[in-house]
PDB file of C-alpha atoms and ligand atoms in Angstrom:
ATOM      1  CA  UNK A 129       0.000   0.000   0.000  1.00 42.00           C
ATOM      2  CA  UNK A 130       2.956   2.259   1.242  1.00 45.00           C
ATOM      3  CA  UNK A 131       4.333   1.611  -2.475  1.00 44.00           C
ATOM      4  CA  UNK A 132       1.890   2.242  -4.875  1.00 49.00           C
ATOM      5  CA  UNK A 133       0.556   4.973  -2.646  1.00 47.00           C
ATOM      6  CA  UNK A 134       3.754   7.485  -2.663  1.00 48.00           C
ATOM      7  CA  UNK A 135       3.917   7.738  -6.546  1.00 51.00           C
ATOM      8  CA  UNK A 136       0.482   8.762  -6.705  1.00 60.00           C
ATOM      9  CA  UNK A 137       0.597  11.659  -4.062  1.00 56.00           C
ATOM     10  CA  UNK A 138       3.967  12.684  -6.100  1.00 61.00           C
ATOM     11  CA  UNK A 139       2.094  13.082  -8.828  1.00 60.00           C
ATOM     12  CA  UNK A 140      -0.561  15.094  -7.487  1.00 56.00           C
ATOM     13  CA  UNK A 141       2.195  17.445  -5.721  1.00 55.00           C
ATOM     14  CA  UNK A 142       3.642  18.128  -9.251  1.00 51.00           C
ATOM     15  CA  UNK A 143       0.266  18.603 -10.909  1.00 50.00           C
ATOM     16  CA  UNK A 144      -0.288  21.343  -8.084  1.00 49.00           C
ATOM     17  CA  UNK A 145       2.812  22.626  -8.300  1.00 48.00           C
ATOM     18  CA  UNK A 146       2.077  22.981 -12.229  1.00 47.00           C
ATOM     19  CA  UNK A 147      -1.107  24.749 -11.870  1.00 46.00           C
ATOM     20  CA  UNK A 148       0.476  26.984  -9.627  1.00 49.00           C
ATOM     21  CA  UNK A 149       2.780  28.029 -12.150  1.00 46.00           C
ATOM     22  CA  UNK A 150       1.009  27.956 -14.938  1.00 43.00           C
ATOM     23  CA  UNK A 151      -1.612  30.342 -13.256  1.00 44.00           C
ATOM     24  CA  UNK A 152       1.052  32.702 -12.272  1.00 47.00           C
ATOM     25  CA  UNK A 153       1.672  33.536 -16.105  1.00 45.00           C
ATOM     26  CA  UNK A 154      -1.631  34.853 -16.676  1.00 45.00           C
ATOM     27  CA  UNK A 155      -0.527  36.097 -20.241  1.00 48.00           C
ATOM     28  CA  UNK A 156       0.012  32.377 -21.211  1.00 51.00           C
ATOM     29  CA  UNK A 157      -3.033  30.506 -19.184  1.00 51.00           C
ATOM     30  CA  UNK A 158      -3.758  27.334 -20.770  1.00 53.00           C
ATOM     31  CA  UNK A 159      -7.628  26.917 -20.926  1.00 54.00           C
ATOM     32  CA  UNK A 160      -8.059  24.266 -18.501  1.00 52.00           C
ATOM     33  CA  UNK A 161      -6.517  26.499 -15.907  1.00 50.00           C
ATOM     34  CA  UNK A 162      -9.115  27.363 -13.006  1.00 53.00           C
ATOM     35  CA  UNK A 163     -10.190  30.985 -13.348  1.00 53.00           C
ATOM     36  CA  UNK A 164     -12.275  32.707 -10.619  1.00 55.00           C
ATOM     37  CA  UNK A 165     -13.151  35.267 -13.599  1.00 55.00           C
ATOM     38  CA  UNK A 166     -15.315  32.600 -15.932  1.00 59.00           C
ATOM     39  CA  UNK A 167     -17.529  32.505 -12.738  1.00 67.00           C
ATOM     40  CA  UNK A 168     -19.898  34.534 -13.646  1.00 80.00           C
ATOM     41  CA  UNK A 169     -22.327  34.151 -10.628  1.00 85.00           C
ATOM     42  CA  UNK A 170     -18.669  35.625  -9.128  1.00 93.00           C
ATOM     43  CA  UNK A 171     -19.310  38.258 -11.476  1.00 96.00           C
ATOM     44  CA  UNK A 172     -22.391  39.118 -11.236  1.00 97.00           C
ATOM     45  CA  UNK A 173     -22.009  39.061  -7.481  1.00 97.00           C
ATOM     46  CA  UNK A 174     -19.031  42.154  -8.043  1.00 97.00           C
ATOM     47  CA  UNK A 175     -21.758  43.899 -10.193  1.00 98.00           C
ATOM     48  CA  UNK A 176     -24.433  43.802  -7.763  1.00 98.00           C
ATOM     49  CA  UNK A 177     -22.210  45.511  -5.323  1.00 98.00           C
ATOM     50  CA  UNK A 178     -20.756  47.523  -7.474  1.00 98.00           C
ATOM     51  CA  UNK A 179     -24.428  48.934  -8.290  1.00 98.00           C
ATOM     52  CA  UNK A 180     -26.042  48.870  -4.515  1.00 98.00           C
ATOM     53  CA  UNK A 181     -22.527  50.968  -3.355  1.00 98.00           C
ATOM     54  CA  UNK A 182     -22.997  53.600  -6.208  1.00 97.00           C
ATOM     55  CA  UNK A 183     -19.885  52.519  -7.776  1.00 98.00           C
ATOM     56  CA  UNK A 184     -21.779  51.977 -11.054  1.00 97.00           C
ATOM     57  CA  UNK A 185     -24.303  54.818 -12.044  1.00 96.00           C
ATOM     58  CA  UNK A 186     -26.483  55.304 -15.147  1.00 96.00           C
ATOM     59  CA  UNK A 187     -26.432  51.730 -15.632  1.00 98.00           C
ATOM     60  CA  UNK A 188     -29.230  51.054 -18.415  1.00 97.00           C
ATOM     61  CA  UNK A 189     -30.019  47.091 -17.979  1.00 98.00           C
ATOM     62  CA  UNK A 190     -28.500  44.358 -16.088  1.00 98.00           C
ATOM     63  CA  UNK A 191     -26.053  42.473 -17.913  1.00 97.00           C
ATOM     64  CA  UNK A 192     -27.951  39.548 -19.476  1.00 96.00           C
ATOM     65  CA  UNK A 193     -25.222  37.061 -17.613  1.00 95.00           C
ATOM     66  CA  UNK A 194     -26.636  37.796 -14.627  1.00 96.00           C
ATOM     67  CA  UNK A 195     -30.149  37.146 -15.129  1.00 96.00           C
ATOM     68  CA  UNK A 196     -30.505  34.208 -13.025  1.00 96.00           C
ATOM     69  CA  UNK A 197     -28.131  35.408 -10.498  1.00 96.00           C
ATOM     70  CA  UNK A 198     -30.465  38.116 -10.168  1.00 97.00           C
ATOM     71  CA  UNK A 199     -33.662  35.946 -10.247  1.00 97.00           C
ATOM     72  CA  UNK A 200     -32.043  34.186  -7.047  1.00 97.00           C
ATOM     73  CA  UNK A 201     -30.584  37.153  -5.834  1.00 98.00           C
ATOM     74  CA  UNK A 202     -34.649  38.785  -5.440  1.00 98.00           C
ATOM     75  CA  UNK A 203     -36.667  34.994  -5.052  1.00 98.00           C
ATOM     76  CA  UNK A 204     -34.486  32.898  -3.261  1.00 97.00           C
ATOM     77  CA  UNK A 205     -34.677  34.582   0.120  1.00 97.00           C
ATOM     78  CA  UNK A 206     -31.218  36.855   0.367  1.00 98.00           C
ATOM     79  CA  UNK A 207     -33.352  39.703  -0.906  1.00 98.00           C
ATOM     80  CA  UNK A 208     -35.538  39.297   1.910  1.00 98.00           C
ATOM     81  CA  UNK A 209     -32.792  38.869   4.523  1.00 98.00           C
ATOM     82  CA  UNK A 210     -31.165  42.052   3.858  1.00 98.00           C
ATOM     83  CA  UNK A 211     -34.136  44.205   4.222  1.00 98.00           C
ATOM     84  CA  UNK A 212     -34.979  42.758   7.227  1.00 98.00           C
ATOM     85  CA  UNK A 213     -31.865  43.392   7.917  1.00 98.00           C
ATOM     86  CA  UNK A 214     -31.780  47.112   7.394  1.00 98.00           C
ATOM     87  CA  UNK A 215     -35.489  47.500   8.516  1.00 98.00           C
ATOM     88  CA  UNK A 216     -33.961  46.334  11.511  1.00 98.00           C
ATOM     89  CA  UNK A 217     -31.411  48.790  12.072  1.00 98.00           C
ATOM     90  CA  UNK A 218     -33.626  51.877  10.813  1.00 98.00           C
ATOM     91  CA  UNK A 219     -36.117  50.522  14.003  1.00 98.00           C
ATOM     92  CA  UNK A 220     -33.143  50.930  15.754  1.00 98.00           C
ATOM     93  CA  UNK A 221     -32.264  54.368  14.605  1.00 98.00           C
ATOM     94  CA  UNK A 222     -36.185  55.370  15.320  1.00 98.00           C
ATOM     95  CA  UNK A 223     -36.046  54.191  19.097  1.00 98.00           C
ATOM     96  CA  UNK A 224     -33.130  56.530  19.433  1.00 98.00           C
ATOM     97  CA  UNK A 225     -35.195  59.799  18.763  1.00 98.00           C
ATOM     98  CA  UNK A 226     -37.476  61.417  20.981  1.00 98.00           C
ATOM     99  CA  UNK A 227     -40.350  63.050  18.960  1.00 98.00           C
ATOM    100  CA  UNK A 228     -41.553  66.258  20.000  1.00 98.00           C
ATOM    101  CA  UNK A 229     -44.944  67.251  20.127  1.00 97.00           C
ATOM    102  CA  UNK A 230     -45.276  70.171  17.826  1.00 98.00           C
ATOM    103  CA  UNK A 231     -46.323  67.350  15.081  1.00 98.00           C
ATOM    104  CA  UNK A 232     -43.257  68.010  12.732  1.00 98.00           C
ATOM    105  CA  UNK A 233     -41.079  65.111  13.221  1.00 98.00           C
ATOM    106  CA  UNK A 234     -41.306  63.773   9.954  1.00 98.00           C
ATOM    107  CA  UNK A 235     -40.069  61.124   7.434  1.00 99.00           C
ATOM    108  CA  UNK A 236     -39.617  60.294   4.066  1.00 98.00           C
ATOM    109  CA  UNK A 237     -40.435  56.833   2.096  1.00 99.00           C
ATOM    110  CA  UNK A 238     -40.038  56.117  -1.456  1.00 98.00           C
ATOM    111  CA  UNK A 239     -42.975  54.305  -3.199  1.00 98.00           C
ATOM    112  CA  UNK A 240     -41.730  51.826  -5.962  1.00 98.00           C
ATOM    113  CA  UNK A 241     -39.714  49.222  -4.323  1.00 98.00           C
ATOM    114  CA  UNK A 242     -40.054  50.597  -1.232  1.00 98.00           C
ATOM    115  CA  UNK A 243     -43.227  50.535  -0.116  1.00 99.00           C
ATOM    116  CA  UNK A 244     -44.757  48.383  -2.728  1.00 98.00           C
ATOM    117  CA  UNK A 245     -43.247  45.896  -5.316  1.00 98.00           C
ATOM    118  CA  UNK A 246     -42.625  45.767  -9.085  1.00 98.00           C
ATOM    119  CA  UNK A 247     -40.917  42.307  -8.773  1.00 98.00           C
ATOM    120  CA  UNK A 248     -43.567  40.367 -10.285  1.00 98.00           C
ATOM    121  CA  UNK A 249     -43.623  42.772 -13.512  1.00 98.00           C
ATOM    122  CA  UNK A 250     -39.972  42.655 -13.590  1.00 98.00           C
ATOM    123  CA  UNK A 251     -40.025  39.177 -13.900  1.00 97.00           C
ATOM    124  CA  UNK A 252     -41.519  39.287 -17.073  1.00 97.00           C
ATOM    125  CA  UNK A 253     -38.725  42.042 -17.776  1.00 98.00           C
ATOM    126  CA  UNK A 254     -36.071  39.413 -16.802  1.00 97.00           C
ATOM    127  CA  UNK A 255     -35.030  40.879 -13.687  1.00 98.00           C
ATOM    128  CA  UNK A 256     -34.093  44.351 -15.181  1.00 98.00           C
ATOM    129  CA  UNK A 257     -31.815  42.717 -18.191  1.00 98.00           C
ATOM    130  CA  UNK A 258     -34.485  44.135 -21.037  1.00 97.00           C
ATOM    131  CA  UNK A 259     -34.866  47.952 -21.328  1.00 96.00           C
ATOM    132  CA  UNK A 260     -37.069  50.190 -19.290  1.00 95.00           C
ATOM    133  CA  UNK A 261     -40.458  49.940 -20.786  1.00 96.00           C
ATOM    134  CA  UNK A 262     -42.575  53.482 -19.744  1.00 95.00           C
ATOM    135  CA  UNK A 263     -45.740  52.122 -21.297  1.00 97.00           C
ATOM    136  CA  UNK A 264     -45.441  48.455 -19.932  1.00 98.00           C
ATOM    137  CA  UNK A 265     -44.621  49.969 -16.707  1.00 98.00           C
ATOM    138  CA  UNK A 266     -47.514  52.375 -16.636  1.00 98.00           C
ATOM    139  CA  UNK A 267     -49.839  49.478 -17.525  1.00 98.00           C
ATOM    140  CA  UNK A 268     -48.772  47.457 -14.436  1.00 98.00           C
ATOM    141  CA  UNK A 269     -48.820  50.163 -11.928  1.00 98.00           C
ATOM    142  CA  UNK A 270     -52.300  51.317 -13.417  1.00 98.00           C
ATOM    143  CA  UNK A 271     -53.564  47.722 -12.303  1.00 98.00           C
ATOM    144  CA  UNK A 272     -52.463  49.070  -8.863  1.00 98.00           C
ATOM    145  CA  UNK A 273     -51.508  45.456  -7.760  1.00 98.00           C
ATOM    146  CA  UNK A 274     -47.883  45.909  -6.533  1.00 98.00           C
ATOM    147  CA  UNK A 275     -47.336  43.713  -3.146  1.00 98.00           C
ATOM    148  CA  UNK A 276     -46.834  45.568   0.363  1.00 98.00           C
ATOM    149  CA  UNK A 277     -43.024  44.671   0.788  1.00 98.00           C
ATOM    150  CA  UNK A 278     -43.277  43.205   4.233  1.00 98.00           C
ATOM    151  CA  UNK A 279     -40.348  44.815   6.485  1.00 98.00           C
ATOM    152  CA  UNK A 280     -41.252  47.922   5.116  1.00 98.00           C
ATOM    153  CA  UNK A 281     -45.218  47.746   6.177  1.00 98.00           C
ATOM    154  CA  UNK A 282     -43.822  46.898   9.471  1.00 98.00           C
ATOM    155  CA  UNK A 283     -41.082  49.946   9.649  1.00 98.00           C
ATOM    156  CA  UNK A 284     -44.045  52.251   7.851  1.00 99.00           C
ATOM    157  CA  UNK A 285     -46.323  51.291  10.512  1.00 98.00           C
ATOM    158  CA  UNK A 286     -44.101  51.692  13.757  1.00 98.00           C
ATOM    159  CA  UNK A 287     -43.097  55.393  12.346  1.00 98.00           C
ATOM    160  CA  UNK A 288     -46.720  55.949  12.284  1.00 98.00           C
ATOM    161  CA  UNK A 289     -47.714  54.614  15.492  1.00 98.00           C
ATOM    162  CA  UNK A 290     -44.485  56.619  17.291  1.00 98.00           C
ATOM    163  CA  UNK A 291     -46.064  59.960  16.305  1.00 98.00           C
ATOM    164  CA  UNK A 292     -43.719  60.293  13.015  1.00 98.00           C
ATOM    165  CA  UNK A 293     -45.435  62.466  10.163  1.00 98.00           C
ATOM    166  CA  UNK A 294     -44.773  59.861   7.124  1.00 99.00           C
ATOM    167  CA  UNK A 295     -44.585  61.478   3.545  1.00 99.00           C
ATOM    168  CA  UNK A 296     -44.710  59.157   0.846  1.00 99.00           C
ATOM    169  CA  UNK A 297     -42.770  60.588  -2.313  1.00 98.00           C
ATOM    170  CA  UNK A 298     -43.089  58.863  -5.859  1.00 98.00           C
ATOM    171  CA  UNK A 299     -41.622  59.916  -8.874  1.00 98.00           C
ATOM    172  CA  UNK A 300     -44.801  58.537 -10.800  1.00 98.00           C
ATOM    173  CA  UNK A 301     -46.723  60.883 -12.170  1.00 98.00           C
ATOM    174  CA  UNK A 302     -49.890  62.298 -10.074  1.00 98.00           C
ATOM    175  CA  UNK A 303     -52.087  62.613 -13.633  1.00 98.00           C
ATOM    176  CA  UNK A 304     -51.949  59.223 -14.916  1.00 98.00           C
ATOM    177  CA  UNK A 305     -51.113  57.564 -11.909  1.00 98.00           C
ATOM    178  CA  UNK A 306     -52.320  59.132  -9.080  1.00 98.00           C
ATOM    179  CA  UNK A 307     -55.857  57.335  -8.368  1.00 98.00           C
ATOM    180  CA  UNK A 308     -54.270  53.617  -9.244  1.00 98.00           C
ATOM    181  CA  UNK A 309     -51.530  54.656  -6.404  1.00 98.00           C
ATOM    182  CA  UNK A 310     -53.193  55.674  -3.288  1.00 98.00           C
ATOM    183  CA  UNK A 311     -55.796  52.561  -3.932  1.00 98.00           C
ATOM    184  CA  UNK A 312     -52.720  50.388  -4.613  1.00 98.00           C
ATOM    185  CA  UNK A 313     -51.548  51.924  -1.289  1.00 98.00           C
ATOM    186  CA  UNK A 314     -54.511  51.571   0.701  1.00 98.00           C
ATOM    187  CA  UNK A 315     -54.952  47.708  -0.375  1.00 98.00           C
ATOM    188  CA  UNK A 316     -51.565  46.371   0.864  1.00 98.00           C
ATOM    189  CA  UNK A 317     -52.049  47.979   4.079  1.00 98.00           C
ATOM    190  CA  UNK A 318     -50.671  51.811   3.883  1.00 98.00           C
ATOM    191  CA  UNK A 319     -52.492  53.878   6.029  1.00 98.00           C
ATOM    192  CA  UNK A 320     -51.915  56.644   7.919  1.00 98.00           C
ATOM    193  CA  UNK A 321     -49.339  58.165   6.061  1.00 98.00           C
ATOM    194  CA  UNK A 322     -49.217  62.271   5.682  1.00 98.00           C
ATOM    195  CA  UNK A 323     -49.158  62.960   2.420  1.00 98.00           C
ATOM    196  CA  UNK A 324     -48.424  61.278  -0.695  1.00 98.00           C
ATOM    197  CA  UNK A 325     -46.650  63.127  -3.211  1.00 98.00           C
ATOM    198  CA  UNK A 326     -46.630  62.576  -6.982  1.00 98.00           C
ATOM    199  CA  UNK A 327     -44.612  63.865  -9.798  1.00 98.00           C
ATOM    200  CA  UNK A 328     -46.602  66.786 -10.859  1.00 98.00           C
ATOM    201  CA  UNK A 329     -46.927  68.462 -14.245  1.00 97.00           C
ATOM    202  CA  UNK A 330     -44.450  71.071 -12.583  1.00 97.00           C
ATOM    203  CA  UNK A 331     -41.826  68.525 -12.549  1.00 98.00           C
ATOM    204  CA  UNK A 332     -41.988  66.423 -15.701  1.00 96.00           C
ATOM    205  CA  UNK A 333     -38.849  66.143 -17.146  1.00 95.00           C
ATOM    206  CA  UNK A 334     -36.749  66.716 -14.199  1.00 97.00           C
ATOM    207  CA  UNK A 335     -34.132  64.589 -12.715  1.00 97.00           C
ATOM    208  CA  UNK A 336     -35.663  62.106 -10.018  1.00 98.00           C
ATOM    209  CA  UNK A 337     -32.956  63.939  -7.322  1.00 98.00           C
ATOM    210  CA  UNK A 338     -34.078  67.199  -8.208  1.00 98.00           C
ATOM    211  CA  UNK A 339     -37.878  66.227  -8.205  1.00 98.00           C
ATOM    212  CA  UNK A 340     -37.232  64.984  -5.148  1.00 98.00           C
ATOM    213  CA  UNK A 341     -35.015  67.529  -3.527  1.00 98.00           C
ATOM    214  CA  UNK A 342     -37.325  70.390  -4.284  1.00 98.00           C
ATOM    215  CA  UNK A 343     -40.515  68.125  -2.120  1.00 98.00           C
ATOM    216  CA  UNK A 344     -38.074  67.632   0.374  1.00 98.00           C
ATOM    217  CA  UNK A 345     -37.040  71.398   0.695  1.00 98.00           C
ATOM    218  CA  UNK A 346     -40.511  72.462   0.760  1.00 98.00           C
ATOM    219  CA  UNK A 347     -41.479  70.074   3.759  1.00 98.00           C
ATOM    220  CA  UNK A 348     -38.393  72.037   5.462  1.00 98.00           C
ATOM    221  CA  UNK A 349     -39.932  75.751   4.734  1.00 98.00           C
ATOM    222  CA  UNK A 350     -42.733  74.162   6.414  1.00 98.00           C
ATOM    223  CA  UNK A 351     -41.415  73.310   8.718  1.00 98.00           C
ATOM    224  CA  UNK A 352     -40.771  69.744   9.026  1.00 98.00           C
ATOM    225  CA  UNK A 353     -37.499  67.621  10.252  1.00 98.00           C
ATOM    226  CA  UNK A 354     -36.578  64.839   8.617  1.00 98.00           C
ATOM    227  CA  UNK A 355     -35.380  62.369  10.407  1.00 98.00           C
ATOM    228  CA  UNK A 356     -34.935  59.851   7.894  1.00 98.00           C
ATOM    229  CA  UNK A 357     -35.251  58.922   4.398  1.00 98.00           C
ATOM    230  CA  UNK A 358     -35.504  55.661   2.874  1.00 99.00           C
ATOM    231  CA  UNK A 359     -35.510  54.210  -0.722  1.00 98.00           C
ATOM    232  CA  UNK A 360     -34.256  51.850  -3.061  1.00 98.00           C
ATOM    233  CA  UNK A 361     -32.437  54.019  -5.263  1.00 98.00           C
ATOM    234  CA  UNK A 362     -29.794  56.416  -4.704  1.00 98.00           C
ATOM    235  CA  UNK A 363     -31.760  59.357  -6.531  1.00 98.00           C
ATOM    236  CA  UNK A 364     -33.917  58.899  -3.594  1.00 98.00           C
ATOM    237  CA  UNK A 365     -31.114  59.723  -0.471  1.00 98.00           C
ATOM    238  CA  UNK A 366     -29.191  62.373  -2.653  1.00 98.00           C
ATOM    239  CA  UNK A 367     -29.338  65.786  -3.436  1.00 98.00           C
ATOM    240  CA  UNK A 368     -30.564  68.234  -0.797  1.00 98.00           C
ATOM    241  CA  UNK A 369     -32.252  68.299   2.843  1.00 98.00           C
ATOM    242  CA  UNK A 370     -31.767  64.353   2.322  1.00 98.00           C
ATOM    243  CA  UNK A 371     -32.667  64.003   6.252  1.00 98.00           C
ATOM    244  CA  UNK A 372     -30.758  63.356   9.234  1.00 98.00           C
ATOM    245  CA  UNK A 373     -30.227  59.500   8.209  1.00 98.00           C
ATOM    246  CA  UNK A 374     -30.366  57.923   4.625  1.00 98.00           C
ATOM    247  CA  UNK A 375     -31.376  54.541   4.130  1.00 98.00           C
ATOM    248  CA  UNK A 376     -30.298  52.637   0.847  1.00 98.00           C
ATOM    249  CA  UNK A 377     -32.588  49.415   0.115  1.00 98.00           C
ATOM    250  CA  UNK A 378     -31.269  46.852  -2.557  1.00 98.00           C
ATOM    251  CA  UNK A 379     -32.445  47.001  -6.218  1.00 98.00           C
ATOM    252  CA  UNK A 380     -30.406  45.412  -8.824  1.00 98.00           C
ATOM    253  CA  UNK A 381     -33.031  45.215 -11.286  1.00 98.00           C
ATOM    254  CA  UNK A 382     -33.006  49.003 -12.423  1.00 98.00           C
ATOM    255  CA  UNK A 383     -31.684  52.288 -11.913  1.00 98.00           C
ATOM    256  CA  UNK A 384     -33.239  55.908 -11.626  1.00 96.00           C
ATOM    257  CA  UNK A 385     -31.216  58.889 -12.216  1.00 92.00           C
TER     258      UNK A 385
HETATM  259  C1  NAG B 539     -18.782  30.919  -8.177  1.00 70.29           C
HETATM  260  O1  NAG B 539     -18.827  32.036  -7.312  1.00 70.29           O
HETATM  261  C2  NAG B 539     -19.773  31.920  -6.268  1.00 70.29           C
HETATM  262  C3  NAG B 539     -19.798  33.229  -5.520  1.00 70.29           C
HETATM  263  O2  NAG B 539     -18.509  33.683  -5.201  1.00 70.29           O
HETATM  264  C4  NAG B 539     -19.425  30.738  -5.379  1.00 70.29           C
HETATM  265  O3  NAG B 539     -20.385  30.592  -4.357  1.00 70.29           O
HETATM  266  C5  NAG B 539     -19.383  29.473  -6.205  1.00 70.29           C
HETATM  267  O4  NAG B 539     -18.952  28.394  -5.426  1.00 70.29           O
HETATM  268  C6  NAG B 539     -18.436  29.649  -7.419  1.00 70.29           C
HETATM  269  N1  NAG B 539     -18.532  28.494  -8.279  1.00 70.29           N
HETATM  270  C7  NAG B 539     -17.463  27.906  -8.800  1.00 70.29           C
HETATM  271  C8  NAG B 539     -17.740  26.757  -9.710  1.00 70.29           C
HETATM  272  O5  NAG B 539     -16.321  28.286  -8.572  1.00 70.29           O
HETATM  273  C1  NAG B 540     -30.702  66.846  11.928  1.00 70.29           C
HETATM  274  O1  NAG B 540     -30.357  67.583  10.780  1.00 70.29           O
HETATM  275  C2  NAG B 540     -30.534  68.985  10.926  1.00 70.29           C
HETATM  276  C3  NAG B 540     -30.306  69.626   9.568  1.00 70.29           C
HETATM  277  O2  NAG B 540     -29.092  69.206   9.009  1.00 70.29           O
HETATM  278  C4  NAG B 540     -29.589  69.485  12.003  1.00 70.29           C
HETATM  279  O3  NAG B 540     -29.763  70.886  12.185  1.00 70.29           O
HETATM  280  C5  NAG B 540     -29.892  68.747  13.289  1.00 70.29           C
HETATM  281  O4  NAG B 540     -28.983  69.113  14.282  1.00 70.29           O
HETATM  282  C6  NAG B 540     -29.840  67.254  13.104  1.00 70.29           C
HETATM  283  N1  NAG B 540     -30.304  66.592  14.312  1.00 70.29           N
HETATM  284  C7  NAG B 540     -29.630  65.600  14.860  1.00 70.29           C
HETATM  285  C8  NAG B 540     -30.203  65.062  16.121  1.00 70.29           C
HETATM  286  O5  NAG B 540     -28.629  65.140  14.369  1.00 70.29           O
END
């Protein structure tokens, strides 16, 4: 046993040994040489941080490799975990402040992917790898069927039980959207809130963190303090009077300038 035993572990020493080399001299890798880069769940992994820590802006679609890894990355349950996660530390952050009672402690949530879902019509979008589609996506949200995202419900309805003054603020537009919104709202659960603010005629055109600044400035004038400010894209925790904390929830599926 000893004997035919040693040759064999020789042999595997040298074929290590080998590989070791051989993957040294990238320029010259032979193609059976393991390579962390033809991973491309590994890749698409890099992207998706990449993308949640701002590192990539502007992107258009998600790179069609990473379809699936996106499909697990929003079905599969990690999704999930990390806003419950972060819901979890924002209810931290709220049992740190003591409200005052002139009624003007407020806060800020974004709507799409925030408060309610678009998973189930980006599905049929393949996770964010086709195009935007502004009429596709204005026939889904008119159905006003988006899902309550759990954590948030939960979050949205401890801030309104602790006395917070809860603005919702959607870049949709009020006109064509409006109506299908606050029902969509009101079925999954969202009630309570302050306001809900829509993208009016005043603002078409204009850049979601400008939109969005301006609202937030005139809560300020009137007086409001923002305590914090969540969404799921970074146009929504930029730009001006962003509050005293920024939240950041996950969305790899599309991005809003
Ligand atoms: C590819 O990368 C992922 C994430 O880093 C890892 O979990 C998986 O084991 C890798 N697969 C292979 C075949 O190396
Ligand atoms: C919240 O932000 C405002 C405006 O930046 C600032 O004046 C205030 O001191 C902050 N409050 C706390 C508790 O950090």
């Amino acid at each position: 046993m000893f004997v035919s035993t040693m040759p064999g572990l020789r042999e595997a020493a040298l074929v290590l040994v080998f590989l070791a080399i051989c993957c040294k001299a990238v320029n010259s890798r032979p193609f059976w040489c393991p390579t962390d880069t033809a991973n491309s769940s590994g890749y698409c992994l890099s992207w998706r941080l990449a993308v949640e820590a701002n590192n990539i802006r502007a992107w258009r679609t998600v790179p069609t490799q990473c379809s699936r890894h996106i499909e697990a990355y929003m079905i599969a349950g990690q999704y999930q975990r990390d806003l419950n996660l972060i819901v979890g530390s924002i209810c931290s952050y709220v049992d740190t402040i003591t409200l005052s009672d002139d009624g003007f402690d407020a806060w800020i949530l974004d709507v799409d992917d925030t408060c309610i879902s678009n998973l189930f019509y980006y599905r049929g979008k393949r996770y964010g790898c086709e195009p935007f589609d502004p009429l596709g996506f204005r026939a889904w949200a008119l159905q006003g069927e988006c899902a309550a995202i759990p954590d948030v419900l939960r979050l949205f309805n401890k801030l309104v039980e602790t006395g917070f003054k809860v603005f919702l603020v959607t870049g949709r537009d009020e006109e064509t959207l409006g109506q299908a919104t606050i029902q969509n709202l009101e079925n999954q659960g969202f009630l309570g809130y302050q306001r809900l603010i829509l993208r009016s005629g005043a603002y078409k055109g204009v850049s979601a963190i400008t939109y969005k600044s301006e609202i937030r400035k005139q809560l300020v004038e009137e007086g409001y303090r923002i305590w914090g400010n969540v969404g799921d894209q970074w146009s929504d925790v930029q730009g001006d009077y962003a509050g005293n904390r920024t939240f950041k929830l996950p969305n790899p599926m599309y991005f809003i300038p």
